[in-house]
Short mmCIF file of C-alpha atoms in Angstrom, two decimals:
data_model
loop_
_atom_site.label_atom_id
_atom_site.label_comp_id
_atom_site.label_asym_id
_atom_site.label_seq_id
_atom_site.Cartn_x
_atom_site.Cartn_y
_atom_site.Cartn_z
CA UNK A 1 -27.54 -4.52 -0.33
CA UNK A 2 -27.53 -8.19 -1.52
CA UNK A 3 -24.01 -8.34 -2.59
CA UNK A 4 -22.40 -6.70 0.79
CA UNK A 5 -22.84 -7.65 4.40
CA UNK A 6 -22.76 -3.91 6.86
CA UNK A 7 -20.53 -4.23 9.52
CA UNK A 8 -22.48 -4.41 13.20
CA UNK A 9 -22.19 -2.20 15.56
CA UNK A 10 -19.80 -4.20 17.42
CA UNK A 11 -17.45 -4.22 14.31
CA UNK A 12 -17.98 -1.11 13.43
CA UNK A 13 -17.25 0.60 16.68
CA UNK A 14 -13.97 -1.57 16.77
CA UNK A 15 -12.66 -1.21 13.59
CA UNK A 16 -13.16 2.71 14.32
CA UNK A 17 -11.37 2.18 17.31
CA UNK A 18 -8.60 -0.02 15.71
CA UNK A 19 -8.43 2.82 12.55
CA UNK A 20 -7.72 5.24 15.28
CA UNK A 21 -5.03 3.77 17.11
CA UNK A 22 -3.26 2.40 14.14
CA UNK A 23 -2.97 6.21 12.88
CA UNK A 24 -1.68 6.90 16.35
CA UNK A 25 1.06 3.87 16.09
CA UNK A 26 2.40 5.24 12.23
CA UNK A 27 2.60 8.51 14.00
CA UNK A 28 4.91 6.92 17.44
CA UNK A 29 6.70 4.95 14.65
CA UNK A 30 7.31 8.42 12.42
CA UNK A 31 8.88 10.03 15.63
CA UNK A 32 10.87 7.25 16.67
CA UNK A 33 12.42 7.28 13.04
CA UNK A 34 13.17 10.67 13.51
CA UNK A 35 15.83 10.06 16.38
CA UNK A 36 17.35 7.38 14.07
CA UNK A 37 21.47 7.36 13.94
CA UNK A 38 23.67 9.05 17.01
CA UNK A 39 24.64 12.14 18.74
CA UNK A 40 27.90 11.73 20.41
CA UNK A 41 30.80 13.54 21.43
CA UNK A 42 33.65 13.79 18.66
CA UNK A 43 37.51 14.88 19.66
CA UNK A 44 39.15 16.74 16.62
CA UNK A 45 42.36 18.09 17.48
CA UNK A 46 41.82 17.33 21.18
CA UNK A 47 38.65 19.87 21.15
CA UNK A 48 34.76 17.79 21.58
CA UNK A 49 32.37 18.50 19.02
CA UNK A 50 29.05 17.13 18.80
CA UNK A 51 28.81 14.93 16.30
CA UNK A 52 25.64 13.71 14.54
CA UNK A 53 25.79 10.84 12.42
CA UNK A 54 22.99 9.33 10.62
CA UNK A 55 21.71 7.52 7.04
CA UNK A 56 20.37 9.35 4.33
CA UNK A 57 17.50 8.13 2.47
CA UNK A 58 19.47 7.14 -0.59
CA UNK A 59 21.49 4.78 1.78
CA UNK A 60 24.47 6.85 2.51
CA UNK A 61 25.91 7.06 5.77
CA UNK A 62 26.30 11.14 6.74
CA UNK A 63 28.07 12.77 9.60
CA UNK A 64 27.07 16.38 10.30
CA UNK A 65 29.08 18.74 13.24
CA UNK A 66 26.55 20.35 15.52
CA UNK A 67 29.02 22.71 17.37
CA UNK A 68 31.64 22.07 19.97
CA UNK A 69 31.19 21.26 23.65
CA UNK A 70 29.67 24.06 25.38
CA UNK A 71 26.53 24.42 28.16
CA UNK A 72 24.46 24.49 24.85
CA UNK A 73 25.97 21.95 22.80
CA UNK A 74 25.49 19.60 26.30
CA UNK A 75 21.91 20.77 26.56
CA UNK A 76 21.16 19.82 23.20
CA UNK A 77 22.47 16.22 23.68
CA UNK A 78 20.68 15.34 26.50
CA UNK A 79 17.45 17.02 25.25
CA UNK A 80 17.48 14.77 22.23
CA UNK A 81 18.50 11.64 24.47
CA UNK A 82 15.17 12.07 26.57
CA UNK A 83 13.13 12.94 23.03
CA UNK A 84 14.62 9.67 21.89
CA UNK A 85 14.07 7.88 24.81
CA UNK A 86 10.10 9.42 25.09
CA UNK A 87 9.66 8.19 21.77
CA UNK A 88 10.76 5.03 22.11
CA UNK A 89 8.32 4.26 25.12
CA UNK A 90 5.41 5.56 23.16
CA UNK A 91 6.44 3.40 20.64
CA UNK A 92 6.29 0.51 22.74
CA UNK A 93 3.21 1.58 24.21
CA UNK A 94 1.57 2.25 21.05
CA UNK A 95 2.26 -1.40 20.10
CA UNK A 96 1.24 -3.36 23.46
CA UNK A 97 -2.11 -1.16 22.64
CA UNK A 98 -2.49 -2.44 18.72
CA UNK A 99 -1.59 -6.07 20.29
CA UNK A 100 -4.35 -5.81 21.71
CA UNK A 101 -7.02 -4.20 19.39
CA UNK A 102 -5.63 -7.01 17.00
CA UNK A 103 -6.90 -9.66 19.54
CA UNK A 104 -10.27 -8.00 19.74
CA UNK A 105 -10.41 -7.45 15.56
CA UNK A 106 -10.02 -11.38 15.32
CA UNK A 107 -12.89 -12.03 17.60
CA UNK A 108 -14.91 -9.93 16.01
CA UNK A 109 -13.56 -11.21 12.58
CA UNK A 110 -12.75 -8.14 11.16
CA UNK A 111 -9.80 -9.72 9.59
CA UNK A 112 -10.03 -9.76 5.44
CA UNK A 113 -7.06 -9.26 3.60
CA UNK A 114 -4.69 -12.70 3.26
CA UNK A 115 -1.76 -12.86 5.61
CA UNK A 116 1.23 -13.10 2.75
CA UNK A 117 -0.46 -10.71 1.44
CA UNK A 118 -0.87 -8.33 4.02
CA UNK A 119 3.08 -8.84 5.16
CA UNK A 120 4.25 -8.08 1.40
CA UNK A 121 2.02 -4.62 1.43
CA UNK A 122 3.20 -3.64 4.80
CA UNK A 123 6.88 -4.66 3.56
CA UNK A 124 6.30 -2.06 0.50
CA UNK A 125 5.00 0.39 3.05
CA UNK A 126 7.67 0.17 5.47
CA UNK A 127 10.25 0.59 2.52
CA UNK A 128 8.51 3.54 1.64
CA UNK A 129 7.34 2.66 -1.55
CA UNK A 130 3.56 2.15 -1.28
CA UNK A 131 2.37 5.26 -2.95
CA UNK A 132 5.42 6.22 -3.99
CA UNK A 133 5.61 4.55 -7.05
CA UNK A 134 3.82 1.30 -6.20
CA UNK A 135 0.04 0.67 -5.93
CA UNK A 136 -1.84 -2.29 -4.95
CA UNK A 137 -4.06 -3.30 -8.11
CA UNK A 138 -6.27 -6.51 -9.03
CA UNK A 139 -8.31 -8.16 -6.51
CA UNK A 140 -6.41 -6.99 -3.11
CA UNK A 141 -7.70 -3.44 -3.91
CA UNK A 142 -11.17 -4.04 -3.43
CA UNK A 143 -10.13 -4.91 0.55
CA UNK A 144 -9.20 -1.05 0.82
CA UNK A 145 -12.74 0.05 -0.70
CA UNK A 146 -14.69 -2.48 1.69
CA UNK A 147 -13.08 -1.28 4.43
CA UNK A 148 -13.83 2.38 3.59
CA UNK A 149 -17.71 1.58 3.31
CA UNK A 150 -17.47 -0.53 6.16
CA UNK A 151 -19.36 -3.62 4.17
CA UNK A 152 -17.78 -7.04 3.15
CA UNK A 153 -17.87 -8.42 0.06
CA UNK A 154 -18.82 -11.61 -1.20
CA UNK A 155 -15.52 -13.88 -0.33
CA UNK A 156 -16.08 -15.20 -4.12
CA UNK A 157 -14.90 -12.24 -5.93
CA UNK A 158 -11.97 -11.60 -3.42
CA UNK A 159 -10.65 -14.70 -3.06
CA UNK A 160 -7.22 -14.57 -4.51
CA UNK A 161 -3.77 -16.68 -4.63
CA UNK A 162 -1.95 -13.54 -6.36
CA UNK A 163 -0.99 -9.49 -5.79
CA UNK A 164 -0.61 -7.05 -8.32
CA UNK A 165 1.40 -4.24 -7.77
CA UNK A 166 1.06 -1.47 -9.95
CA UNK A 167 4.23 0.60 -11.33
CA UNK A 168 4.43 3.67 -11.60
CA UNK A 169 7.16 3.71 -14.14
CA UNK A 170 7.16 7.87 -14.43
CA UNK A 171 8.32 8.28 -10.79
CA UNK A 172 11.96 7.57 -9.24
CA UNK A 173 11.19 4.54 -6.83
CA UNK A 174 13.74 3.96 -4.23
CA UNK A 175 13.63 1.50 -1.07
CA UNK A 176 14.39 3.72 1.94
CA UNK A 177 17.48 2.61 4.00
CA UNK A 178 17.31 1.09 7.17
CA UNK A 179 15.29 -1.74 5.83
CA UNK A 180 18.20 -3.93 5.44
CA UNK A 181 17.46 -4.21 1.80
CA UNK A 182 20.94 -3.64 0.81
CA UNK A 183 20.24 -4.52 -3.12
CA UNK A 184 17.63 -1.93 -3.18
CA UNK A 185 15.53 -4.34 -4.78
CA UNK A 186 11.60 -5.38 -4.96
CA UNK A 187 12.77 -9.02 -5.32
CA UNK A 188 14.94 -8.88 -2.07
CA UNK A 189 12.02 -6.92 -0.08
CA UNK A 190 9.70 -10.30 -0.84
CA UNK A 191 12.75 -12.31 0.15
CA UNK A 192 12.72 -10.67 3.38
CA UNK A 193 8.63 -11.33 3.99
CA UNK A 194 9.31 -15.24 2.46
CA UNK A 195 12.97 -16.67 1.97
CA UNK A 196 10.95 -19.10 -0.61
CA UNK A 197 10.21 -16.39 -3.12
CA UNK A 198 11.63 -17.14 -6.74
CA UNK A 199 11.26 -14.58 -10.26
CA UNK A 200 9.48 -17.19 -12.62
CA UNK A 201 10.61 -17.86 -16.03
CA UNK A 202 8.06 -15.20 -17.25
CA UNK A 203 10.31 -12.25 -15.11
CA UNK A 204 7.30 -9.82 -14.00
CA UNK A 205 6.41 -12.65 -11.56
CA UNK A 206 7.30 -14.22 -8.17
CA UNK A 207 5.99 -16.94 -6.58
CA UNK A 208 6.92 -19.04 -2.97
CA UNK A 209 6.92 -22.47 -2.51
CA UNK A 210 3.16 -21.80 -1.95
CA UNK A 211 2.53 -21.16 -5.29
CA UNK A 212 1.58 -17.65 -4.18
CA UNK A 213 2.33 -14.97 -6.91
CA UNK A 214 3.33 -11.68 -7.08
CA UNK A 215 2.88 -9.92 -10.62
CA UNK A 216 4.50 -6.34 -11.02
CA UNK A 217 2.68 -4.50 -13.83
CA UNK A 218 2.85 -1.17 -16.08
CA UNK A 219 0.95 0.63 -18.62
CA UNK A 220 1.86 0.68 -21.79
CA UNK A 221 4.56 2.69 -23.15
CA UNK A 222 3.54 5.44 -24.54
CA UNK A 223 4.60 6.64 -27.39
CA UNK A 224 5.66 2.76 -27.76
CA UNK A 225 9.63 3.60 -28.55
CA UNK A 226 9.78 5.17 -25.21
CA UNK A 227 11.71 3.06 -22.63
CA UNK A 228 10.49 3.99 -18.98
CA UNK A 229 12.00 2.61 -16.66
CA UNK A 230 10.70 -1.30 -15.46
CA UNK A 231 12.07 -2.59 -12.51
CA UNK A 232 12.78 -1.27 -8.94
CA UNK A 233 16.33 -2.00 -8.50
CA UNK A 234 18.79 -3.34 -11.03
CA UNK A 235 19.62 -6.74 -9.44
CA UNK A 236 20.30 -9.83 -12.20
CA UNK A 237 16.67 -11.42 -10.77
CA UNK A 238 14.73 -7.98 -10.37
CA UNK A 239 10.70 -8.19 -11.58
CA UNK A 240 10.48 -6.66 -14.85
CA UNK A 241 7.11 -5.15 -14.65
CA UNK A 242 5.00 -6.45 -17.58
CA UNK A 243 3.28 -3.85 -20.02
CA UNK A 244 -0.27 -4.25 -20.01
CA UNK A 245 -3.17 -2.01 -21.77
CA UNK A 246 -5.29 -0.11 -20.12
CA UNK A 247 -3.11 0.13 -17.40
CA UNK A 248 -2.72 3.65 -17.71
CA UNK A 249 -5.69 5.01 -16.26
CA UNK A 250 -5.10 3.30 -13.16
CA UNK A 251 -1.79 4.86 -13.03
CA UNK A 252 -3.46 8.12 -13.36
CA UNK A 253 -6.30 7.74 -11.26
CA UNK A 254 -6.30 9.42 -8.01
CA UNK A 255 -4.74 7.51 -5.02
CA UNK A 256 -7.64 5.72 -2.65
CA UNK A 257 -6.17 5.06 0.81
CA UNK A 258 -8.10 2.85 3.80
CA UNK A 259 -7.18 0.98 6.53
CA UNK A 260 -7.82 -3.09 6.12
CA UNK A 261 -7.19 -5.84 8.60
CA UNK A 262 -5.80 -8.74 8.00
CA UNK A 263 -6.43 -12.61 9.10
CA UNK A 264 -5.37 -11.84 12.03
CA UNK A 265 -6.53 -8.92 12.74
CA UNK A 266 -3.78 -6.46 12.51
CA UNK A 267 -4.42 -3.72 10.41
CA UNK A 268 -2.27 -2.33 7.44
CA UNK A 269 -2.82 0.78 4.94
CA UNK A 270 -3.67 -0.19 1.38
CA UNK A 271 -3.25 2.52 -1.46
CA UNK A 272 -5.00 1.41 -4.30
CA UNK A 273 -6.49 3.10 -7.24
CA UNK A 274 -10.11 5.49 -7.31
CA UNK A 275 -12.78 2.97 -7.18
CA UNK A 276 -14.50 4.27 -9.80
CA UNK A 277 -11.78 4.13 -12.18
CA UNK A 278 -11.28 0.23 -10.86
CA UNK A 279 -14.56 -0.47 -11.60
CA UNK A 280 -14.76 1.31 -15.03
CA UNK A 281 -11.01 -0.48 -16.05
CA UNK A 282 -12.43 -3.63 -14.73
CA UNK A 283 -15.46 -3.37 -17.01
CA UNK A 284 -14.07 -2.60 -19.99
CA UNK A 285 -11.50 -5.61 -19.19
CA UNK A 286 -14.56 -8.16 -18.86
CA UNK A 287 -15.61 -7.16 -22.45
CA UNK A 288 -11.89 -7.91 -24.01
CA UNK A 289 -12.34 -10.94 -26.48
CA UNK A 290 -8.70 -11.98 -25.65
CA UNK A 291 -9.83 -12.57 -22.42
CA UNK A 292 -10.68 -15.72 -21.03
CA UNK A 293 -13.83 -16.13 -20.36
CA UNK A 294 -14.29 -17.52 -16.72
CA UNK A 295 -11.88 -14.62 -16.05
CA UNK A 296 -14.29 -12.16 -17.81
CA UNK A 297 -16.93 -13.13 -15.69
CA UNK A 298 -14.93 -12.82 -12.54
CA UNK A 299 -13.99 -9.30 -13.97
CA UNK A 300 -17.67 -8.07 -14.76
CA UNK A 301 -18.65 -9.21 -10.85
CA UNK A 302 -15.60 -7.56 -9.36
CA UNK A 303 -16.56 -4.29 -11.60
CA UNK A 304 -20.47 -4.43 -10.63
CA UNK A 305 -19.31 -4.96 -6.98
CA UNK A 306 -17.08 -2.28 -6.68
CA UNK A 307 -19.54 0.18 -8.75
CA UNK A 308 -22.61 -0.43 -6.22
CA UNK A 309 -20.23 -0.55 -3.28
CA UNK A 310 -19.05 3.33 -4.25
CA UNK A 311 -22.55 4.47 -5.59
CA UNK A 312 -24.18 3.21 -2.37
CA UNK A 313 -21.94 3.92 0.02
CA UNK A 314 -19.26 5.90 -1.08
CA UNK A 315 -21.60 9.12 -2.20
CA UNK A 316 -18.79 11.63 -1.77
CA UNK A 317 -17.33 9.90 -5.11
CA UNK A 318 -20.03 10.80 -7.55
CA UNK A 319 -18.97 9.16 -11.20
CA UNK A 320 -19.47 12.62 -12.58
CA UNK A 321 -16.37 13.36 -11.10
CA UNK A 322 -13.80 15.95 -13.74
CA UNK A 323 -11.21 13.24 -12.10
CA UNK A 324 -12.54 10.62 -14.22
CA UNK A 325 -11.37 11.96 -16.89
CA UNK A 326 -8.52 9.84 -16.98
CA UNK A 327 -10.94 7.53 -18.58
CA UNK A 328 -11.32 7.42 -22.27
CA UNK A 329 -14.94 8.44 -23.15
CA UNK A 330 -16.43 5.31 -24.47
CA UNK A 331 -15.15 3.46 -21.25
CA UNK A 332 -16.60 6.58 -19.12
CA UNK A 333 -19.74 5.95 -21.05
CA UNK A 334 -20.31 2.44 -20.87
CA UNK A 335 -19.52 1.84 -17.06
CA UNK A 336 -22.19 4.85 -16.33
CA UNK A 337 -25.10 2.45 -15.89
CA UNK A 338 -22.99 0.21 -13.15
CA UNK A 339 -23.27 3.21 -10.86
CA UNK A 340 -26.79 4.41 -11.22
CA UNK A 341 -28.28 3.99 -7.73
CA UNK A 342 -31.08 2.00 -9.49
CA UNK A 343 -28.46 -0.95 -10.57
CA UNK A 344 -26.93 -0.34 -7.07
CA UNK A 345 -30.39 -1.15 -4.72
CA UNK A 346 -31.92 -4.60 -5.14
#
């Protein structure tokens, strides 16, 4: 394939390797969550209780009476202070192990996806909103379908001083406490990855001092008089996602998760849209006469990329798929030919 260079073997037994033991890190980092808050010994009216106190995941602070003292009560505690306490050391563990795989990724220059960019995904992630109401969209997606066919693209149609992140204005989004996001808001969360970051005068948009931008988008209401909702928190300088056509079949297309490493070599999950929906959406975008044209171009390369990357190596995603039919027909019908494995072998 002209347009991709395979991973050697080299890269791709590490980035196996590096897949793996991320998965095993979310997992140490799930537990340790779990043992989040206290279990301590409470006096009411001169009696102990066990007392466990904790946040919820809309923020508020909770306080919940496991029993008074007694052999079991005491058994319990100190069963849940070793748990915590195993945890934790896996934890660590865990990351003294990624550390290191990240060392070995950048030698073997695994890394792809941009550094600010990379910190603002895993920032989403972490707040537990990265498939949750938020997708990655635009450009930064096609890092999560190289990395699934274990190919790189051609740095011209990736290279990108922007992120789009895709609302999902149907679903309830809501940052998860404990991120010390206290505003609940998307705004604050880029704040927290780069102090610099400013809403621009058009308000779906953030950019640093960088000039690095951050565009929230949304599909188009539908029927227009309906008012989903458009921001993440309600803070005087939230992003107000922009409505944008088309955008709707991205919404609806299934969820495409991979693994992608960054610049320097740590890794990060990316949720993005189906690949052949981005490629189909992308298509039909390059052939919009309100678009400008060097950006048409860029769209029609990023579409026939994406559309031989699945069709080649991606087989288990045939574009006769019943869940394209989140596609209108006429765009179905047009992007066909992209994925023909003729258009996808040189």
């Amino acid at each position: 394939m002209t347009d991709f260079i395979e991973l050697n073997n080299d890269q791709r037994r590490e980035k196996i390797n590096s897949d793996q033991r991320f998965t095993a890190l979310l997992e140490a980092r799930k537990k340790a969550k779990s043992f989040r808050g206290s279990l301590v010994w409470h006096a009411v009216n001169g009696i102990d209780h066990l007392m466990r106190s904790y946040y919820h995941s809309n923020g508020v602070r909770r306080q919940k009476v496991e029993g008074r003292r007694s052999p079991a009560t005491e058994t319990q505690k100190a069963n849940w202070e070793a748990s915590r306490a195993s945890a934790r050391q896996t934890l660590s563990a865990r990351q003294e192990q990624m550390e290191r795989q990240s060392a070995v990724n950048r030698a073997l220059r695994l890394g792809r996806v941009p550094l600010i960019a990379a910190r603002i995904i895993r920032a989403i992630d972490d707040a537990g909103i990265l498939g949750e109401g938020i997708r990655v969209a635009g450009t930064n997606a096609i890092y999560a379908y190289e990395a699934a066919a274990g190919v790189f693209v051609d740095p011209g149609i990736t290279t990108t001083e922007d992120i789009d992140l895709l609302m999902d204005a149907r679903q309830s989004l809501r940052i998860m406490a404990g991120t010390d996001i206290e505003d609940g808001t998307l705004i604050s969360l880029l704040r927290k990855v780069d102090r610099s970051f400013e809403r621009s005068s058009a308000t779906f948009r953030a950019v640093n001092r960088d000039g690095y931008l951050v565009d929230l988008i949304k599909p188009l209401a539908n029927p227009a008089w309906k008012q989903p909702r458009a921001t993440v928190g309600a803070a005087q300088d939230e992003l107000v996602a922009a409505e944008i056509a088309g955008l709707a079949w991205l919404e609806n297309a299934p969820a495409f998760e991979a693994i992608a490493i960054d610049e320097k070599g740590g890794p990060l999950r990316l949720i993005v849209p189906d690949p052949r929906i981005f490629a189909a959406h992308k298509f039909w975008v390059s052939k919009r006469p309100d678009r400008e044209p060097v950006k048409r171009r860029r769209d029609l390369a990023q579409a026939q990329a994406v559309a031989r990357l699945t069709a080649h190596y991606l087989e288990h995603l045939p574009y006769e798929a019943n869940e394209l039919r989140v596609l209108p027909y006429a765009v179905f019908e047009e992007a066909r030919h992209l994925f023909e494995r003729s258009a996808s072998t040189p």
